[in-house]
CSV table of C-alpha atoms in Angstrom, one decimal:
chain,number,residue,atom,x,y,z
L,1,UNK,CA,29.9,20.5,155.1
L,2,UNK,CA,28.7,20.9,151.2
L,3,UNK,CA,29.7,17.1,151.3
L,4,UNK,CA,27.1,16.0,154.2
L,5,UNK,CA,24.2,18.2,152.6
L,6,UNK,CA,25.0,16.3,149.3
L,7,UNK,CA,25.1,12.9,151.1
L,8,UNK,CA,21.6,13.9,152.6
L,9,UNK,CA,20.1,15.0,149.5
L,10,UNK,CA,20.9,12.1,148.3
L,11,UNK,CA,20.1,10.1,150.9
L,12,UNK,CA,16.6,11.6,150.4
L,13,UNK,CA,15.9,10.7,146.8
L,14,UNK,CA,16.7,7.0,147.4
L,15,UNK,CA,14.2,7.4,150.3
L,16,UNK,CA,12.2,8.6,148.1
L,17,UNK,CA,12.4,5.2,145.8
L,18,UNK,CA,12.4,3.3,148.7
L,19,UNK,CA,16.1,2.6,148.8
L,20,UNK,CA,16.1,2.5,152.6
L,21,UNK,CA,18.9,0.6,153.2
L,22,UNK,CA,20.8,3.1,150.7
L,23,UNK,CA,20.1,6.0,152.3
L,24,UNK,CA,20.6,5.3,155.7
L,25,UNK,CA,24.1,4.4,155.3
L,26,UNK,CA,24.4,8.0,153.3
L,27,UNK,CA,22.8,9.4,156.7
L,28,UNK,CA,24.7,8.1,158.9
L,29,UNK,CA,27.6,9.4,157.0
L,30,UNK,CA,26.3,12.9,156.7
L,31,UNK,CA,25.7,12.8,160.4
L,32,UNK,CA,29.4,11.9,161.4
L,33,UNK,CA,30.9,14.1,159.3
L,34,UNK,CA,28.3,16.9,160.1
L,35,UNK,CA,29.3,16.0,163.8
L,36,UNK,CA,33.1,16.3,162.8
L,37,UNK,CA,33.0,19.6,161.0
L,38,UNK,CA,30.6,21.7,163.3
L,39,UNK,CA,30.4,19.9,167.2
L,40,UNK,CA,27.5,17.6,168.2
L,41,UNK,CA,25.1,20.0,168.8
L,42,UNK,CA,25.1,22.7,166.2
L,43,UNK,CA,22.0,22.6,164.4
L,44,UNK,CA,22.8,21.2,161.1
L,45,UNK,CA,23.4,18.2,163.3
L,46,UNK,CA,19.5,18.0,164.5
L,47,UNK,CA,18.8,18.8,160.9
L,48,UNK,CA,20.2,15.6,160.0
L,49,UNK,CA,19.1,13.8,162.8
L,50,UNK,CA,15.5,14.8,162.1
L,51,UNK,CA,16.1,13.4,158.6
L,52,UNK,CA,17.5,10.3,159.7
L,53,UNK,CA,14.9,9.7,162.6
L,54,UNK,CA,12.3,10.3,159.2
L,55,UNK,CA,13.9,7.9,157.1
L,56,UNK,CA,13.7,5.3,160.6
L,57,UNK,CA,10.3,5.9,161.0
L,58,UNK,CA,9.7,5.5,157.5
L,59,UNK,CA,10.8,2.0,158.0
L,60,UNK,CA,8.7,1.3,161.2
L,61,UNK,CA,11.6,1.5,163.2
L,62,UNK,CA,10.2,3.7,165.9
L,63,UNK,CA,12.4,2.7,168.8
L,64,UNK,CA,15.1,3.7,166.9
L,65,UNK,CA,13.4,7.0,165.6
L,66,UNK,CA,12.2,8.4,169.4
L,67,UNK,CA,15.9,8.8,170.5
L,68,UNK,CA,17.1,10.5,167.3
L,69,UNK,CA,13.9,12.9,167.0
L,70,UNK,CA,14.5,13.7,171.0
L,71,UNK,CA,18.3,14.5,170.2
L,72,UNK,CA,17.6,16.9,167.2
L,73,UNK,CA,14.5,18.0,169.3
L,74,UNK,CA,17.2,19.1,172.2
L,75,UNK,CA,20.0,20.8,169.8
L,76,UNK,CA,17.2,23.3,168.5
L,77,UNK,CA,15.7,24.2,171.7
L,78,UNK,CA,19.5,24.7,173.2
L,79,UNK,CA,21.0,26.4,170.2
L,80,UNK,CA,18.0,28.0,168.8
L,81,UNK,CA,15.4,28.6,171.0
L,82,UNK,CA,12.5,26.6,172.4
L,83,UNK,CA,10.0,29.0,170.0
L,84,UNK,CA,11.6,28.4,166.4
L,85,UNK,CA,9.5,26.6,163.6
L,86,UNK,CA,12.2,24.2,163.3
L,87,UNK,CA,11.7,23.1,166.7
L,88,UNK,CA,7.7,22.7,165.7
L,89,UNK,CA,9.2,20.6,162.9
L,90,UNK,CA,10.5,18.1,164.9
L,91,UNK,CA,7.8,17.9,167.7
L,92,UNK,CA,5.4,17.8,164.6
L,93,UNK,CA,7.5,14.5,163.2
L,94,UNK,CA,7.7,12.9,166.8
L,95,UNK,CA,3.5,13.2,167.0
L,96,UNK,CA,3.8,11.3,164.4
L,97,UNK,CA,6.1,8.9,165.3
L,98,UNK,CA,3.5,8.5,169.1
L,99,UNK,CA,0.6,8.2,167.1
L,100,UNK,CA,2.5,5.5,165.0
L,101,UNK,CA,2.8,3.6,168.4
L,102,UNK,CA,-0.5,4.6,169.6
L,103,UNK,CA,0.3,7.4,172.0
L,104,UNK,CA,-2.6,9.2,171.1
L,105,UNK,CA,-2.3,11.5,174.2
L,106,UNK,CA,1.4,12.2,173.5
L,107,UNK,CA,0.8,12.6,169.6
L,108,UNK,CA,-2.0,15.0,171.1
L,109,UNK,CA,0.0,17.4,173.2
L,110,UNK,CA,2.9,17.2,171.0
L,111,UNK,CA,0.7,18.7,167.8
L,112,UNK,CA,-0.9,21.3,169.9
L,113,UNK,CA,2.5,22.6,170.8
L,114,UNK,CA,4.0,22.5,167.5
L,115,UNK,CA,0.7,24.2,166.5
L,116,UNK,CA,1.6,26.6,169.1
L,117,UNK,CA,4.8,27.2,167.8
L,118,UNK,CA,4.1,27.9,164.0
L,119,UNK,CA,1.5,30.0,164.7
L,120,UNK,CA,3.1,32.7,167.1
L,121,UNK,CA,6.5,32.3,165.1
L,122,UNK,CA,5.0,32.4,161.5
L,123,UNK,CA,1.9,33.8,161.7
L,124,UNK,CA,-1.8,32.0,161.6
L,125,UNK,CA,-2.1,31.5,157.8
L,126,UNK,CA,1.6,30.2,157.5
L,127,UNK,CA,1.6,26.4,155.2
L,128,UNK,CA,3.4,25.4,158.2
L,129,UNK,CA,0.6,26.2,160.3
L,130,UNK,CA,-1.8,24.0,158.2
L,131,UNK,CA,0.8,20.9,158.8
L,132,UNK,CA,0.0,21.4,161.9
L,133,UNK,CA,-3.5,21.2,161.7
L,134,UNK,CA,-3.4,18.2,159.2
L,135,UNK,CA,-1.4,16.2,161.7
L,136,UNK,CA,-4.2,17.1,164.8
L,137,UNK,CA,-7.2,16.8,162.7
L,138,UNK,CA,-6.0,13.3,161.5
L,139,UNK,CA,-5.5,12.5,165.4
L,140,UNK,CA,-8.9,13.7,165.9
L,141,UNK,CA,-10.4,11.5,163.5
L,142,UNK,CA,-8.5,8.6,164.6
L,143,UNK,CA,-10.1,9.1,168.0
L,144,UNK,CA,-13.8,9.9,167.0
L,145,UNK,CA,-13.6,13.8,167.8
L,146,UNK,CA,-15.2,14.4,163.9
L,147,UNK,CA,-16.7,17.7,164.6
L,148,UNK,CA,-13.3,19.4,165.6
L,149,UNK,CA,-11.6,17.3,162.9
L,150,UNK,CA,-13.4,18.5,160.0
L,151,UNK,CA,-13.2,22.3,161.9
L,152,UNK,CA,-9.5,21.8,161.5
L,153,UNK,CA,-9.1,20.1,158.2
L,154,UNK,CA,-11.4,23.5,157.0
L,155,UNK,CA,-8.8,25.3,158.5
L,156,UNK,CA,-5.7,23.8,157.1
L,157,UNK,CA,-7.5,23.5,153.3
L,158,UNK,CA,-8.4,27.6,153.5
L,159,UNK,CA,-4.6,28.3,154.4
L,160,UNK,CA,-3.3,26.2,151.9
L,161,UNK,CA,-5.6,27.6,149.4
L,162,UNK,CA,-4.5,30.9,150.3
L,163,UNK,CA,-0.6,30.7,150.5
L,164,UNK,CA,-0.1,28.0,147.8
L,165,UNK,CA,-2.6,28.4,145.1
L,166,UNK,CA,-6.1,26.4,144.7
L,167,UNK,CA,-4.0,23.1,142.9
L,168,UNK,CA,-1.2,22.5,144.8
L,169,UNK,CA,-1.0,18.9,146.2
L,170,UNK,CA,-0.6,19.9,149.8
L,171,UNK,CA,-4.8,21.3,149.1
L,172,UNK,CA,-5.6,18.4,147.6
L,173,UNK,CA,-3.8,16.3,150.2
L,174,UNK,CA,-5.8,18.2,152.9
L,175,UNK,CA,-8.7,17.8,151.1
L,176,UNK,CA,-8.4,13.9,150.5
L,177,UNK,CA,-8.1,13.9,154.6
L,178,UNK,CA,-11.6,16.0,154.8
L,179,UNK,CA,-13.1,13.7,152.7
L,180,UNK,CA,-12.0,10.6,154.8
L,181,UNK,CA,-13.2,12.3,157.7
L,182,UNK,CA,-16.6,12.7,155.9
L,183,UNK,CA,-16.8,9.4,154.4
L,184,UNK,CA,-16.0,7.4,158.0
L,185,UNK,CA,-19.2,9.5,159.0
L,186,UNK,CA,-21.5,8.4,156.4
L,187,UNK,CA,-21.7,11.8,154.8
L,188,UNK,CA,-21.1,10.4,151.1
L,189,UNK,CA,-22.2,13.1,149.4
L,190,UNK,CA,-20.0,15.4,150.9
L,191,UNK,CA,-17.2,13.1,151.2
L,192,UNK,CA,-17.5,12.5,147.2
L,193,UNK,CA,-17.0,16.2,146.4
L,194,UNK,CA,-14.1,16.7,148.4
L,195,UNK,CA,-12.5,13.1,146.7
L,196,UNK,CA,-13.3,14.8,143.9
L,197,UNK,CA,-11.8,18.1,144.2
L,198,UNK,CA,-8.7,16.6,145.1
L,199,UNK,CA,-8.2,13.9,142.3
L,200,UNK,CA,-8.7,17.1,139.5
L,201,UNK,CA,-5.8,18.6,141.2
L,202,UNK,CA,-3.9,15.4,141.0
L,203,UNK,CA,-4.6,14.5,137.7
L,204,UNK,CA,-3.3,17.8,136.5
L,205,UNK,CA,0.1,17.5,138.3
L,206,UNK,CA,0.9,13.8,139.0
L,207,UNK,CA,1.8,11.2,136.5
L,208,UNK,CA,-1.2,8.5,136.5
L,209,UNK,CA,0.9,5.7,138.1
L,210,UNK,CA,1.9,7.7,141.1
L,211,UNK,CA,0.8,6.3,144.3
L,212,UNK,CA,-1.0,9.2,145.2
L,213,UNK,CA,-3.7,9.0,142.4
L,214,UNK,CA,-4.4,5.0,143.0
L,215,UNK,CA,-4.7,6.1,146.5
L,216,UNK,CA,-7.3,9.1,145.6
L,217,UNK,CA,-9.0,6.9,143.1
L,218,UNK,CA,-9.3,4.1,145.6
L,219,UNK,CA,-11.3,6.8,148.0
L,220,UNK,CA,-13.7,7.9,144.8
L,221,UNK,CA,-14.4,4.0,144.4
């Protein structure tokens, strides 16, 4: 058991440095032996599964991802309960993985659940809550909805703000996503000060060659 979660936090730095071949084989060995020590449906199992169908996704295989997502999806439902913010983690990753393929319905209904989810089991200003509402807001946008978008994205940012602290990435993430929204409307202005916000916060806890500050610089441009 302390061997799998090793091979799986291993398996998730190398993901991390785009090691994908790497860490899959160190998933796929967590998994069995996961499977060996506890049965096929405990739910360490569908915790590795969910990391595994990640790491597939990660590498656009999405064929491959749906069935693993659906299994780990089906051993936390059955072992424990439809209503646990695990099981919203999952559905949350799957809307991702139907938006990927451009399920936008799907990706739709599955958010809302997870939404659903988080929010009776954790309460509305739960982080988890606002990962919710990133994922459906960024479905919004990709669909033209803007107005509920940006409601959503305000949302998520005043939660984050709240439970994490004014700098922490996840704000300036959702900020970066409000400023997108803005920006594909023409509202410039607006869309600068939000770029802006979120690039201070990034500059004060990223290195300056992380990925994340070309990409917030690139929205400034």
């Amino acid at each position: 058991r302390n061997f799998a979660t090793a091979l799986s936090n291993l398996a998730h730095v190398l993901q991390a440095t785009a090691e994908y071949a790497s860490a899959r084989s160190l998933l796929e060995r967590a998994l069995q032996t996961t499977e060996v020590a506890l049965g096929p449906v405990h739910p360490e199992v569908a915790t590795t599964l969910n990391n595994f169908g990640e790491l597939l996704r990660a590498t656009g295989d999405y064929r491959a991802a749906r069935p693993v997502y659906e299994r780990a999806l089906k051993i936390y439902e059955q072992t424990l309960g439809p209503s646990h913010p695990l099981v919203a983690t999952v559905i949350n990753n799957l809307g991702l993985l139907l938006q990927a393929t451009g399920d936008y319905a799907g990706a739709k209904t599955l958010y809302s659940r997870a939404l659903n989810i988080s929010e009776q089991a954790l309460g509305p200003a739960h982080p988890d809550v606002a990962a919710s509402l990133n994922n459906l807001a960024g479905l919004l946008k990709t669909t033209g909805d803007y107005t509920q978008s940006r409601s959503l994205y305000e949302r998520s940012v005043k939660i984050l703000e709240q439970a994490l602290g004014p700098m922490h990435p996840n704000v300036a993430a959702s900020l970066s996503g409000l400023g997108n929204l803005l920006k594909g409307t023409g509202d410039y202005a607006a869309a600068r000060t939000f770029f802006d916000r979120a690039l201070k916060i990034y500059e004060q806890i990223l290195a300056a060659d992380h990925p994340e500050m070309a990409r917030i610089l690139n929205d400034v441009a």
